[in-house]
Amino acid sequence: MLSFESLSLKDEDCTSTAEQPFVQNEWETDLESDEGEDDHKEMSTAEVYLEACRLLNVVPVSYFLRNLSSTTVNLSHHGLGPMGCKAIAIALVTDMQINKLELADNGILAEGAKYVVEMLRANLTIQHVDLSQNHLLSSGAQCVANMLLDSISLRSMKLSGNGFIDEDGKYFAEALSTNSRMKELDLSHNEFRGKGGEHLGQLLANNEGLEVLDLSWNHLRMKGAVALSAGLKVNTMLKRLDLSWNGFGNEGALAMGEALKFNNTLVHLNLSNNRLTNEGVGSLCKGLEFNDTLRALLLAYNSITVEGALALISVVKNSLRSALEEINISNVLVSENFVHLLELTCQEHPSLDVQYAGVGGFIAKKPPKRVDPMKVIQDYLDERKLRLWDFFRNIDKDGTMRVPVTEFRKAVQQSTIPLDRYQIEELIQRLDRDKTGIVDYRGLADTRKQMMRNHRKHLKKVESRQKKEKQKSDRILKTFKTAVEAVTPHGSVVISPGPGKDDSGGPQPFSATPLSSWHHIAMSHSSRYLDHVHLPILGSSGHYRPTSSPGLRSCSQPNLLDDLPLSRGKSISAQGTRSDPEMSRHSTLTRSRPALNPKPPEGKPKSKKTKKKKAKKRVDKESAQVTQ
């Protein structure tokens, strides 16, 4: 049990130097008088808390004392501060009743977080902790993450609004890569950006227990959004993900669509207020076509119109694998066509619920672009193989290519040229710029060249725009692929810690506090240390080499394997045998042949004529030697 001898305080923790001797002497007197009594050894949590408040010179919280018998204690907005939090931590070391502790908005800072963390190392009853809005900053993030490395009791933790930055994401990624018992984590209202998104992507890729993650109200955009989506692609446990108010944009939506093609566990995704347009919704729809687990998709407060809403409903209607039951586009005004399509879709998917702003929207269509009237005249003349003078010779007797406006208008209207009155007036304004009442249609002679130049320029613009869009999409997909390769756990350590840090000793001990002597309480819970057995990590860089028995060594023939060429697609196992089942039946015979015939004959068999010639030469040579 906790002894008050461990509550020795520093000078700054006491009220004054004059009052401290009196307090200590009074307590020593109580210890001497009650030395043989059992009541002192079994002090209640309330008594421990009151004594801690007295020693720390803080005002006790009456609400805490009244609710010690309940399983949930909500001390949010009580202004505890670091010392008040320390008193609460001291009291809860041996408490076995409370399993949910809420300390939001108490200004406990990183110092108070250290006291809570050290208490949680000893108390294995508390499973849910809320430390939101306490200005923990980076030091507090590192402190909490060190505790999560070996925590076996915590199931959920809220750390919203604590000013965490990109580098702090590394601490949580490292901690949760080994902690598979944490189910819910709230990191909303912080300042994670691009690099933070990469660390959080590593978190999603390596964690095997987290089911709920809240990352709303951060700054996850561009690369951060792509990296986070890459982690989601390989995640196998997460069920609810809140990414609202992050500014994903269409780039992040493209990466998220790619992730949804492969993720088969996520059931709830919130992308509200993420600067998505109809283009981003289209990217999401490409992923939803292959997804069969997502049930709720929240897209409220994005720049989506009826076109995006129709695309979402079309995916649900046309995809047989879709499991969507809730779509939130509560700020979109839909059209009658959308309502009709939704009714048809609900007949096939009766559980589908779509929230929209109301009926009254319309599909934005660009007004049809008017064809250039000069081009219409030129095409008309080209089809009939006419010249301009041939067309206007009835009104231009002199051939000056200058005619009055009224006659020109009348001639064009009476002709079969497909021009409406707006195009005729536009044509007259071009040919009579000075308002002289005379149309000079010599400008029509050079219209073809100008039109061709304009047409080529327009095609170049369209081609350039399409090329830029394709390059942008390819760049995002390439970044997404690189991020997926980065977060995929190829080796034993996926996240490289910062240089100059030695993490071999596990969590770093905190500075000496009155809570440092609580280790004997934790030692009584032997189950805490059951999970400290380190198993070899799959996919590590070191190869697994099984120890072969003497029998295996006597039967193996490594000298035969050295001369065998490795065929494509055939692998060699760790024992030196081929893993191909086709080769396993005849392996002994095949390997013994080189030993029986170490030097096979080379070349083609010699013919009979060659043998006769050599024999004749040999006889001639011997006879010559005899003659000599």
XYZ file of C-alpha atoms in Angstrom:
628
model
C 0.000 0.000 0.000
C 0.992 3.629 -0.448
C 2.935 5.115 2.479
C 3.069 8.832 3.071
C 6.809 8.620 3.557
C 6.927 8.579 -0.257
C 5.205 11.975 -0.353
C 8.311 13.904 0.690
C 8.046 17.233 -1.100
C 10.462 19.711 -2.489
C 10.647 23.158 -0.948
C 8.694 24.767 -3.772
C 5.785 22.327 -3.305
C 5.167 23.420 0.280
C 3.314 26.472 1.475
C 6.269 28.017 3.294
C 9.465 26.985 5.036
C 7.956 27.876 8.385
C 4.919 25.672 8.037
C 6.761 22.605 6.662
C 8.465 21.470 9.913
C 5.137 21.635 11.684
C 3.487 19.469 9.083
C 6.260 16.910 9.116
C 6.431 16.817 12.922
C 2.677 16.468 13.157
C 2.712 13.577 10.703
C 5.605 11.887 12.516
C 3.641 12.178 15.730
C 0.668 10.521 14.082
C 2.863 7.756 12.786
C 4.281 7.114 16.254
C 0.883 7.100 17.906
C -0.749 4.866 15.309
C 2.223 2.706 14.599
C 0.589 -0.517 15.620
C -2.846 0.106 14.172
C -4.093 -1.440 10.945
C -6.260 1.574 10.038
C -3.232 3.527 8.932
C -2.212 0.817 6.481
C -5.637 0.718 4.868
C -6.391 4.347 4.243
C -9.196 5.073 1.815
C -8.734 6.905 -1.476
C -10.483 9.961 -0.041
C -8.125 10.107 2.923
C -5.093 9.745 0.667
C -6.402 12.535 -1.562
C -7.073 14.912 1.363
C -3.649 14.315 2.826
C -2.018 14.850 -0.565
C -3.920 18.121 -0.982
C -2.752 19.222 2.457
C 0.883 18.482 1.683
C 0.702 20.067 -1.774
C -1.262 23.065 -0.513
C -4.082 22.710 -3.059
C -7.818 22.995 -2.523
C -9.550 19.580 -2.597
C -12.186 19.083 -5.274
C -15.435 18.112 -3.589
C -16.829 16.595 -6.778
C -13.937 14.127 -6.823
C -14.612 13.087 -3.251
C -18.334 12.620 -3.914
C -17.830 10.430 -6.982
C -15.076 8.113 -5.843
C -17.542 5.224 -5.749
C -18.541 5.599 -9.414
C -16.710 4.180 -12.401
C -16.474 7.540 -14.201
C -14.954 10.702 -12.752
C -15.335 13.878 -14.821
C -12.977 16.585 -13.570
C -12.979 18.634 -16.769
C -12.880 22.456 -16.469
C -11.956 22.391 -12.757
C -8.728 24.391 -13.060
C -6.625 21.759 -11.327
C -3.223 22.826 -12.627
C -0.124 20.623 -12.284
C -0.261 20.360 -8.473
C -3.977 19.642 -8.338
C -3.441 16.951 -10.952
C -0.611 15.558 -8.848
C -2.917 15.178 -5.850
C -5.481 13.358 -7.993
C -2.749 11.060 -9.339
C -1.515 10.215 -5.841
C -5.021 9.299 -4.744
C -5.725 7.077 -7.751
C -2.609 4.916 -7.509
C -4.378 2.169 -5.554
C -7.955 2.897 -6.613
C -9.733 -0.122 -8.092
C -13.107 1.476 -8.847
C -12.626 4.181 -11.469
C -12.080 3.087 -15.086
C -12.714 6.410 -16.869
C -10.915 9.627 -15.930
C -11.660 12.944 -17.655
C -9.220 15.815 -17.043
C -9.914 18.037 -20.050
C -9.241 21.787 -19.889
C -7.413 21.876 -16.556
C -4.122 23.520 -17.546
C -2.092 20.616 -16.213
C 0.702 21.202 -18.784
C 3.424 18.649 -19.442
C 4.288 18.518 -15.745
C 0.817 17.354 -14.801
C 0.860 14.875 -17.660
C 3.944 13.261 -16.126
C 2.073 12.686 -12.868
C -0.901 11.170 -14.684
C 1.373 8.959 -16.768
C 3.224 7.654 -13.736
C -0.084 6.941 -12.030
C -1.299 5.000 -15.082
C 1.814 2.850 -14.947
C 0.659 1.618 -11.540
C -3.138 1.741 -11.869
C -4.332 -0.985 -14.211
C -8.034 -0.280 -13.665
C -8.359 2.978 -15.596
C -9.003 2.262 -19.271
C -10.196 5.616 -20.649
C -8.381 8.934 -20.139
C -9.186 12.420 -21.452
C -6.313 14.948 -21.409
C -7.710 17.295 -24.054
C -7.000 21.032 -24.071
C -4.255 20.961 -21.464
C -1.448 22.583 -23.486
C 0.802 19.535 -23.238
C 2.952 20.509 -26.264
C 5.846 18.358 -27.469
C 7.195 17.404 -24.045
C 3.780 16.187 -22.985
C 3.368 14.264 -26.236
C 6.644 12.450 -25.691
C 5.706 11.704 -22.107
C 2.335 10.201 -23.038
C 3.798 8.249 -25.964
C 6.448 6.675 -23.710
C 3.685 5.449 -21.432
C 1.768 3.980 -24.384
C 4.770 1.878 -25.361
C 4.105 -0.671 -22.611
C 0.580 0.162 -21.464
C -1.649 -2.902 -21.134
C -4.745 -1.340 -19.582
C -5.597 1.780 -21.604
C -8.227 1.356 -24.304
C -8.893 4.975 -25.327
C -7.205 8.349 -24.926
C -8.264 11.850 -25.936
C -5.459 14.331 -26.621
C -7.367 16.970 -28.557
C -6.179 20.573 -28.646
C -2.749 20.163 -27.046
C -0.622 21.983 -29.623
C 1.092 18.887 -31.021
C 3.225 19.534 -34.108
C 4.625 17.374 -36.918
C 7.541 15.937 -34.950
C 5.199 14.791 -32.184
C 3.491 12.444 -34.623
C 6.665 10.350 -34.600
C 6.262 9.609 -30.880
C 2.733 8.280 -31.310
C 3.676 6.291 -34.404
C 6.517 4.580 -32.548
C 4.407 3.913 -29.456
C 1.389 2.491 -31.267
C 3.477 0.344 -33.580
C 3.891 -2.045 -30.631
C 0.722 -1.263 -28.666
C -2.194 -3.280 -30.052
C -4.524 -2.781 -27.063
C -5.350 0.868 -27.668
C -8.682 1.021 -29.515
C -9.510 4.744 -29.704
C -7.254 7.781 -30.122
C -8.286 11.416 -30.487
C -5.629 13.777 -31.905
C -8.008 16.412 -33.249
C -7.487 20.191 -33.029
C -3.706 19.924 -33.238
C -1.153 21.141 -35.785
C -0.158 18.089 -37.812
C 0.862 19.051 -41.340
C 2.828 17.372 -44.144
C 5.487 15.596 -42.082
C 2.942 14.827 -39.409
C 0.776 13.153 -42.041
C 3.711 10.916 -42.934
C 4.155 9.866 -39.294
C 0.437 9.267 -38.889
C 0.488 7.219 -42.079
C 3.184 5.075 -40.463
C 0.929 4.786 -37.419
C -1.940 3.434 -39.528
C 0.328 1.069 -41.429
C 1.994 -0.515 -38.384
C -0.745 -0.499 -35.746
C -2.834 -3.642 -35.383
C -5.343 -2.639 -32.736
C -6.604 0.913 -33.282
C -10.251 0.995 -34.390
C -11.195 4.693 -34.002
C -8.941 7.624 -34.971
C -9.957 11.286 -34.893
C -7.672 13.639 -36.846
C -10.178 16.406 -37.503
C -9.208 20.094 -37.369
C -5.565 19.599 -38.331
C -3.626 20.766 -41.405
C -3.359 17.530 -43.398
C -3.068 18.660 -47.010
C -1.207 17.651 -50.160
C 1.674 15.340 -49.144
C 0.315 14.854 -45.637
C -3.044 13.763 -47.027
C -1.424 11.439 -49.564
C 0.848 9.841 -46.932
C -2.057 9.321 -44.545
C -4.112 7.695 -47.316
C -1.184 5.404 -48.085
C -1.164 4.218 -44.478
C -4.912 3.621 -44.651
C -4.442 1.440 -47.724
C -2.410 -1.171 -45.812
C -4.270 -0.818 -42.499
C -6.269 -3.857 -41.426
C -8.018 -2.785 -38.210
C -9.309 0.809 -38.364
C -13.100 1.146 -38.535
C -13.815 4.857 -37.991
C -11.678 7.712 -39.345
C -12.535 11.387 -38.910
C -10.607 13.700 -41.266
C -13.030 16.624 -41.321
C -11.768 20.219 -41.492
C -8.352 19.359 -42.910
C -8.317 20.719 -46.463
C -7.584 17.425 -48.254
C -8.528 18.915 -51.601
C -8.930 16.944 -54.815
C -5.345 15.675 -54.507
C -6.081 14.043 -51.171
C -9.384 12.725 -52.522
C -7.514 11.028 -55.377
C -5.198 9.280 -52.901
C -8.121 8.390 -50.630
C -9.945 6.847 -53.577
C -6.914 4.663 -54.269
C -6.806 3.620 -50.609
C -10.502 2.677 -50.596
C -9.873 0.262 -53.448
C -7.802 -1.928 -51.118
C -8.953 -1.168 -47.571
C -11.543 -3.685 -46.373
C -12.108 -2.704 -42.735
C -13.118 0.973 -42.678
C -16.871 1.464 -42.090
C -17.105 5.202 -41.293
C -15.228 8.005 -43.092
C -15.722 11.711 -42.416
C -14.351 14.083 -45.071
C -16.558 17.066 -44.292
C -15.178 20.512 -45.119
C -12.098 19.336 -46.999
C -12.240 21.594 -50.087
C -13.532 18.801 -52.293
C -15.191 19.535 -55.624
C -17.024 17.319 -58.081
C -13.626 16.230 -59.385
C -12.629 14.991 -55.924
C -15.963 13.195 -55.543
C -15.273 11.481 -58.863
C -11.941 10.226 -57.514
C -13.666 8.883 -54.404
C -16.271 7.150 -56.536
C -13.540 5.258 -58.391
C -12.476 3.777 -55.065
C -16.036 3.149 -53.869
C -16.646 0.950 -56.905
C -14.287 -1.653 -55.402
C -15.038 -1.114 -51.708
C -17.509 -3.404 -49.959
C -17.150 -2.365 -46.295
C -17.644 1.411 -46.053
C -21.109 2.189 -44.688
C -21.027 5.895 -43.857
C -19.469 8.659 -45.966
C -19.729 12.249 -44.718
C -19.035 14.952 -47.310
C -20.894 17.940 -45.888
C -19.671 21.525 -46.432
C -17.652 20.776 -49.545
C -17.962 22.509 -52.910
C -20.130 19.749 -54.336
C -23.037 20.336 -56.711
C -25.737 18.144 -58.212
C -23.195 16.479 -60.524
C -21.187 15.156 -57.556
C -24.359 14.028 -55.770
C -25.513 12.138 -58.853
C -22.103 10.449 -59.130
C -22.344 9.186 -55.549
C -25.826 7.765 -56.007
C -24.856 6.207 -59.338
C -21.991 4.338 -57.668
C -24.331 2.862 -55.058
C -26.895 1.924 -57.701
C -24.509 0.401 -60.221
C -22.057 -1.299 -57.860
C -23.131 -4.674 -56.557
C -20.419 -4.584 -53.871
C -21.331 -1.235 -52.347
C -22.270 -1.311 -48.642
C -22.984 2.422 -48.226
C -25.891 3.124 -45.900
C -25.320 6.799 -45.089
C -24.228 9.673 -47.335
C -24.130 13.177 -45.888
C -24.168 16.027 -48.407
C -26.321 18.249 -46.221
C -25.291 21.494 -47.936
C -26.115 20.413 -51.519
C -29.308 21.436 -53.276
C -30.313 18.525 -55.489
C -32.510 18.318 -58.568
C -35.628 16.338 -59.423
C -33.518 13.911 -61.425
C -31.451 13.216 -58.316
C -34.565 12.521 -56.237
C -35.889 10.157 -58.892
C -32.544 8.309 -59.088
C -32.404 8.107 -55.292
C -35.850 6.507 -55.165
C -34.795 3.887 -57.699
C -31.591 3.220 -55.760
C -33.441 2.856 -52.432
C -35.568 0.125 -53.964
C -32.409 -1.961 -54.378
C -30.700 -0.601 -51.227
C -33.507 0.044 -48.705
C -31.068 0.908 -45.877
C -29.547 3.839 -47.799
C -30.003 7.238 -46.147
C -28.888 10.370 -48.013
C -28.948 13.749 -46.269
C -29.156 16.748 -48.621
C -30.174 20.393 -48.261
C -33.297 20.217 -50.411
C -34.607 20.228 -53.942
C -33.886 23.248 -56.080
C -30.432 22.753 -57.425
C -29.617 22.522 -61.096
C -26.867 21.079 -63.196
C -24.578 23.891 -64.210
C -24.330 23.817 -67.988
C -22.196 26.190 -69.987
C -24.152 28.112 -72.615
C -23.548 26.677 -76.084
C -20.739 28.502 -77.748
C -21.821 30.318 -80.895
C -20.045 29.298 -84.019
C -17.993 32.024 -85.648
C -20.200 33.450 -88.470
C -17.140 33.978 -90.681
C -16.304 30.291 -90.311
C -19.888 29.384 -91.243
C -19.645 31.418 -94.461
C -16.233 30.001 -95.331
C -17.415 26.414 -94.764
C -20.515 27.142 -96.846
C -18.422 28.437 -99.738
C -15.902 25.590 -99.492
C -18.604 22.949 -99.652
C -20.041 24.492 -102.826
C -16.648 25.471 -104.258
C -17.650 29.104 -104.585
C -15.696 32.302 -104.329
C -16.710 35.316 -102.277
C -17.259 37.408 -105.392
C -19.474 34.637 -106.844
C -21.664 34.827 -103.778
C -21.896 38.632 -103.597
C -21.802 39.480 -107.309
C -25.558 40.092 -107.416
C -25.207 42.985 -104.985
C -21.634 43.994 -105.810
C -21.838 44.881 -109.513
C -18.577 46.846 -109.519
C -16.530 44.104 -107.755
C -15.148 46.475 -105.118
C -16.087 44.054 -102.304
C -17.844 46.931 -100.575
C -21.669 46.838 -100.252
C -24.194 48.687 -98.071
C -25.148 47.124 -94.789
C -28.836 46.763 -95.637
C -28.125 44.978 -98.909
C -25.546 42.746 -97.258
C -27.985 41.782 -94.480
C -30.769 41.098 -97.000
C -28.502 38.978 -99.199
C -27.323 36.840 -96.279
C -30.850 36.324 -94.974
C -32.134 35.260 -98.395
C -29.277 32.850 -98.899
C -29.093 29.301 -97.578
C -26.221 30.078 -95.224
C -27.154 28.686 -91.740
C -26.811 31.965 -89.824
C -29.270 33.337 -87.275
C -29.856 37.049 -86.849
C -27.436 37.308 -83.913
C -24.640 35.853 -86.002
C -25.521 38.151 -88.924
C -25.345 41.228 -86.683
C -22.051 40.041 -85.228
C -20.732 39.586 -88.751
C -21.835 43.097 -89.749
C -20.153 44.610 -86.676
C -16.896 42.940 -87.620
C -16.998 44.039 -91.245
C -18.176 47.584 -90.455
C -16.089 48.534 -87.442
C -16.223 52.276 -88.149
C -20.043 52.331 -88.447
C -19.931 53.797 -91.965
C -22.910 51.785 -93.225
C -20.690 50.019 -95.766
C -19.618 46.407 -95.333
C -16.125 45.612 -96.591
C -16.186 41.875 -97.003
C -12.583 41.657 -98.142
C -11.866 40.586 -94.561
C -13.598 37.330 -95.312
C -10.813 36.404 -97.733
C -8.269 35.969 -94.951
C -10.732 34.389 -92.519
C -9.698 30.831 -93.304
C -6.071 31.375 -92.277
C -7.073 33.178 -89.118
C -9.601 30.535 -88.233
C -7.055 27.781 -88.701
C -4.595 29.631 -86.494
C -7.252 30.110 -83.839
C -8.289 26.486 -84.078
C -4.724 25.256 -83.658
C -4.231 27.599 -80.714
C -7.401 26.297 -79.096
C -6.327 22.688 -79.582
C -2.950 23.451 -78.040
C -4.627 25.007 -75.001
C -6.911 22.004 -74.532
C -4.033 19.589 -75.004
C -1.842 21.535 -72.584
C -4.571 21.610 -69.963
C -5.218 17.887 -70.281
C -1.505 17.189 -70.149
C -1.105 19.236 -66.965
C -4.057 17.491 -65.345
C -2.662 14.083 -66.271
C 0.800 15.020 -65.002
C -0.740 16.222 -61.769
C -2.696 12.990 -61.322
C 0.348 10.883 -62.205
C 2.473 12.852 -59.760
C -0.069 12.321 -56.967
C -0.371 8.620 -57.734
C 3.413 8.276 -57.841
C 3.677 10.030 -54.481
C 0.937 7.776 -53.156
C 2.765 4.678 -54.384
C 6.009 5.868 -52.823
C 4.206 6.561 -49.555
C 2.655 3.084 -49.600
C 6.096 1.536 -50.066
C 7.421 3.693 -47.233
C 4.729 2.745 -44.727
C 4.614 -0.947 -45.633
C 6.500 -2.796 -42.869
C 9.272 -4.465 -44.893
C 11.687 -4.720 -41.971
C 11.632 -5.064 -38.217
C 11.779 -1.295 -37.706
C 9.665 0.798 -40.069
C 9.924 4.150 -38.348
C 13.439 5.361 -37.934
C 13.863 7.294 -34.704
C 15.697 10.562 -34.646
C 19.502 10.535 -34.547
C 21.350 10.724 -31.330
C 18.714 8.948 -29.246
C 19.240 5.661 -27.538
C 15.930 3.880 -27.108
C 17.424 0.598 -26.019
C 16.479 1.226 -22.437
C 12.763 1.610 -23.179
C 10.825 4.554 -21.799
C 13.044 7.138 -20.172
C 12.405 7.589 -16.444
C 10.904 10.858 -15.297
C 12.472 13.212 -12.817
C 12.266 12.238 -9.170
C 8.805 12.946 -7.749
C 6.836 11.642 -4.784
C 5.257 9.197 -7.221
C 8.546 7.507 -8.123
C 8.237 4.957 -5.293
C 5.014 3.455 -6.620
C 6.784 0.694 -8.466
C 6.041 -1.799 -5.709
C 2.323 -1.359 -6.433
C 2.769 -2.198 -10.075
C 4.967 -5.183 -9.176
C 2.008 -6.784 -7.424
C 0.201 -6.979 -10.758
C 2.319 -9.668 -12.339
C 0.157 -9.765 -15.438
C 1.620 -6.422 -16.457
C 4.840 -8.082 -17.428
C 3.347 -10.908 -19.477
C 3.559 -8.899 -22.678
C 7.211 -7.957 -22.375
C 8.379 -11.054 -24.234
C 9.952 -9.908 -27.496
C 9.124 -12.130 -30.453
C 10.972 -12.027 -33.770
C 9.279 -9.608 -36.148
C 8.085 -11.003 -39.432
C 9.730 -9.603 -42.487
C 12.920 -8.547 -40.692
C 16.120 -7.963 -42.580
C 17.909 -10.861 -40.887
C 17.320 -14.221 -42.550
C 16.002 -17.125 -40.543
C 18.523 -19.948 -40.477
C 17.183 -23.109 -38.850
C 19.694 -25.249 -37.056
C 20.136 -28.459 -38.983
C 20.475 -31.721 -37.162
C 23.482 -34.031 -37.576
C 21.313 -36.378 -39.595
C 20.514 -33.713 -42.085
C 24.128 -32.721 -42.369
C 25.186 -36.302 -43.101
C 22.634 -36.696 -45.862
C 23.150 -33.358 -47.538
C 25.448 -32.981 -50.550
C 26.435 -29.328 -50.811
C 29.147 -30.067 -53.386
C 26.477 -31.266 -55.788
C 24.324 -28.184 -55.369
C 27.156 -25.828 -56.204
C 27.321 -27.006 -59.809
C 23.588 -26.956 -60.429
C 22.305 -23.903 -62.327
C 19.339 -22.153 -60.763
C 16.412 -22.286 -63.134
C 13.943 -19.454 -63.322
C 11.074 -19.678 -60.906
C 12.764 -22.413 -58.806
C 13.847 -21.328 -55.359
C 16.285 -22.935 -52.961
C 15.033 -23.492 -49.428
C 17.032 -22.865 -46.272
C 18.092 -26.532 -46.061
C 19.589 -26.452 -49.570
C 16.797 -28.340 -51.344
C 14.615 -27.140 -54.169
C 11.146 -26.022 -53.153
C 9.681 -27.091 -56.497
C 7.453 -30.159 -55.908
C 8.156 -31.402 -59.454
C 11.871 -31.647 -58.733
C 11.544 -33.131 -55.244
C 10.663 -36.642 -56.483
C 13.772 -37.026 -58.684
C 16.160 -34.810 -56.752
C 18.409 -37.631 -55.548
C 18.930 -39.127 -59.005
C 19.498 -35.776 -60.638
C 22.076 -34.693 -58.113
C 24.008 -37.957 -58.223
C 24.715 -37.854 -61.968
C 27.498 -35.235 -61.857
C 29.331 -37.292 -59.228
C 29.198 -40.455 -61.371
C 30.373 -38.738 -64.550
C 32.546 -35.834 -63.516
C 34.017 -35.364 -67.051
C 31.420 -35.994 -69.724
C 32.689 -36.401 -73.314
C 32.700 -33.237 -75.324
C 31.940 -32.689 -78.968
C 30.098 -34.762 -81.586
C 30.681 -38.470 -82.150
C 33.341 -39.114 -84.821
C 32.322 -40.700 -88.101
C 33.877 -43.883 -89.647
C 35.662 -41.958 -92.421
C 37.427 -39.798 -89.858
C 38.565 -42.901 -87.945
C 39.954 -44.528 -91.135
C 41.885 -41.399 -92.102
C 43.468 -41.157 -88.652
C 44.382 -44.849 -88.668
C 45.998 -44.508 -92.113
C 48.023 -41.497 -90.978
C 49.163 -43.397 -87.913
C 50.374 -46.343 -90.020
C 52.227 -44.066 -92.435
C 53.932 -42.312 -89.571
C 55.077 -45.595 -87.975
C 56.467 -46.899 -91.296
C 58.412 -43.693 -91.799
C 59.958 -44.039 -88.367
C 60.988 -47.631 -89.105
C 62.631 -46.605 -92.385
C 64.645 -43.968 -90.640
